[in-house]
Amino acid sequence: MTPNVGTLDRTLRIIAGVAIVGWGVYAQNWLGAIGLVPLATGLLRWCPVYLPLKLNTGK
């Protein structure tokens, strides 16, 4: 897996993921688990959606 997520993109994904998970915990709502997706892609620096779109923000 070659990293395809850049620094700014990574930072925004991690912040959004933590915020969504935090909201889910606060609201006691299972939809907060959706925040794990941007959090994981930010931490791994790899987004599977970018592959077919041939996007790379890591340059």
PDB file of C-alpha atoms in Angstrom:
ATOM      1  CA  MET A   1       0.000   0.000   0.000  1.00  0.00           C
ATOM      2  CA  THR A   2       1.696   3.135  -1.215  1.00  0.00           C
ATOM      3  CA  PRO A   3       0.642   6.186   0.798  1.00  0.00           C
ATOM      4  CA  ASN A   4      -1.714   8.378  -1.227  1.00  0.00           C
ATOM      5  CA  VAL A   5      -2.919  10.777   1.492  1.00  0.00           C
ATOM      6  CA  GLY A   6      -0.972  13.994   2.053  1.00  0.00           C
ATOM      7  CA  THR A   7      -0.243  15.872   5.265  1.00  0.00           C
ATOM      8  CA  LEU A   8      -3.173  18.302   5.195  1.00  0.00           C
ATOM      9  CA  ASP A   9      -5.584  15.603   4.021  1.00  0.00           C
ATOM     10  CA  ARG A  10      -4.311  13.289   6.757  1.00  0.00           C
ATOM     11  CA  THR A  11      -4.697  15.914   9.475  1.00  0.00           C
ATOM     12  CA  LEU A  12      -8.253  16.764   8.414  1.00  0.00           C
ATOM     13  CA  ARG A  13      -9.227  13.088   8.269  1.00  0.00           C
ATOM     14  CA  ILE A  14      -7.872  12.417  11.759  1.00  0.00           C
ATOM     15  CA  ILE A  15      -9.605  15.479  13.229  1.00  0.00           C
ATOM     16  CA  ALA A  16     -12.900  14.596  11.523  1.00  0.00           C
ATOM     17  CA  GLY A  17     -12.647  10.959  12.619  1.00  0.00           C
ATOM     18  CA  VAL A  18     -11.987  11.844  16.244  1.00  0.00           C
ATOM     19  CA  ALA A  19     -14.817  14.409  16.191  1.00  0.00           C
ATOM     20  CA  ILE A  20     -17.336  11.935  14.738  1.00  0.00           C
ATOM     21  CA  VAL A  21     -16.342   9.163  17.141  1.00  0.00           C
ATOM     22  CA  GLY A  22     -16.438  11.648  20.019  1.00  0.00           C
ATOM     23  CA  TRP A  23     -19.918  12.759  19.029  1.00  0.00           C
ATOM     24  CA  GLY A  24     -21.028   9.128  18.860  1.00  0.00           C
ATOM     25  CA  VAL A  25     -19.736   8.437  22.350  1.00  0.00           C
ATOM     26  CA  TYR A  26     -21.267  11.648  23.708  1.00  0.00           C
ATOM     27  CA  ALA A  27     -24.635  11.025  22.055  1.00  0.00           C
ATOM     28  CA  GLN A  28     -24.471   7.292  22.801  1.00  0.00           C
ATOM     29  CA  ASN A  29     -25.180   6.656  19.144  1.00  0.00           C
ATOM     30  CA  TRP A  30     -23.692   3.822  17.096  1.00  0.00           C
ATOM     31  CA  LEU A  31     -23.388   6.123  14.059  1.00  0.00           C
ATOM     32  CA  GLY A  32     -20.240   7.477  15.678  1.00  0.00           C
ATOM     33  CA  ALA A  33     -18.535   4.317  14.428  1.00  0.00           C
ATOM     34  CA  ILE A  34     -18.561   5.900  10.955  1.00  0.00           C
ATOM     35  CA  GLY A  35     -15.755   8.115  12.252  1.00  0.00           C
ATOM     36  CA  LEU A  36     -13.461   5.095  12.272  1.00  0.00           C
ATOM     37  CA  VAL A  37     -13.226   5.232   8.468  1.00  0.00           C
ATOM     38  CA  PRO A  38     -11.616   8.688   8.143  1.00  0.00           C
ATOM     39  CA  LEU A  39      -9.578   8.007  11.279  1.00  0.00           C
ATOM     40  CA  ALA A  40      -8.166   4.769   9.840  1.00  0.00           C
ATOM     41  CA  THR A  41      -7.438   6.259   6.414  1.00  0.00           C
ATOM     42  CA  GLY A  42      -5.710   9.194   8.063  1.00  0.00           C
ATOM     43  CA  LEU A  43      -3.571   7.021  10.304  1.00  0.00           C
ATOM     44  CA  LEU A  44      -2.695   4.570   7.507  1.00  0.00           C
ATOM     45  CA  ARG A  45      -2.116   7.398   4.975  1.00  0.00           C
ATOM     46  CA  TRP A  46      -3.918   5.284   2.375  1.00  0.00           C
ATOM     47  CA  CYS A  47      -7.403   5.757   0.951  1.00  0.00           C
ATOM     48  CA  PRO A  48      -8.927   2.976  -1.187  1.00  0.00           C
ATOM     49  CA  VAL A  49     -11.330   5.442  -2.865  1.00  0.00           C
ATOM     50  CA  TYR A  50      -8.367   7.361  -4.281  1.00  0.00           C
ATOM     51  CA  LEU A  51      -7.167   4.333  -6.289  1.00  0.00           C
ATOM     52  CA  PRO A  52      -9.886   4.186  -8.995  1.00  0.00           C
ATOM     53  CA  LEU A  53      -9.974   7.986  -9.115  1.00  0.00           C
ATOM     54  CA  LYS A  54      -6.179   8.085  -9.544  1.00  0.00           C
ATOM     55  CA  LEU A  55      -5.849  10.752  -6.826  1.00  0.00           C
ATOM     56  CA  ASN A  56      -2.763  11.273  -4.713  1.00  0.00           C
ATOM     57  CA  THR A  57      -2.558  14.175  -2.274  1.00  0.00           C
ATOM     58  CA  GLY A  58       0.763  12.938  -0.926  1.00  0.00           C
ATOM     59  CA  LYS A  59       2.880  14.633  -3.569  1.00  0.00           C
TER      60      LYS A  59
END
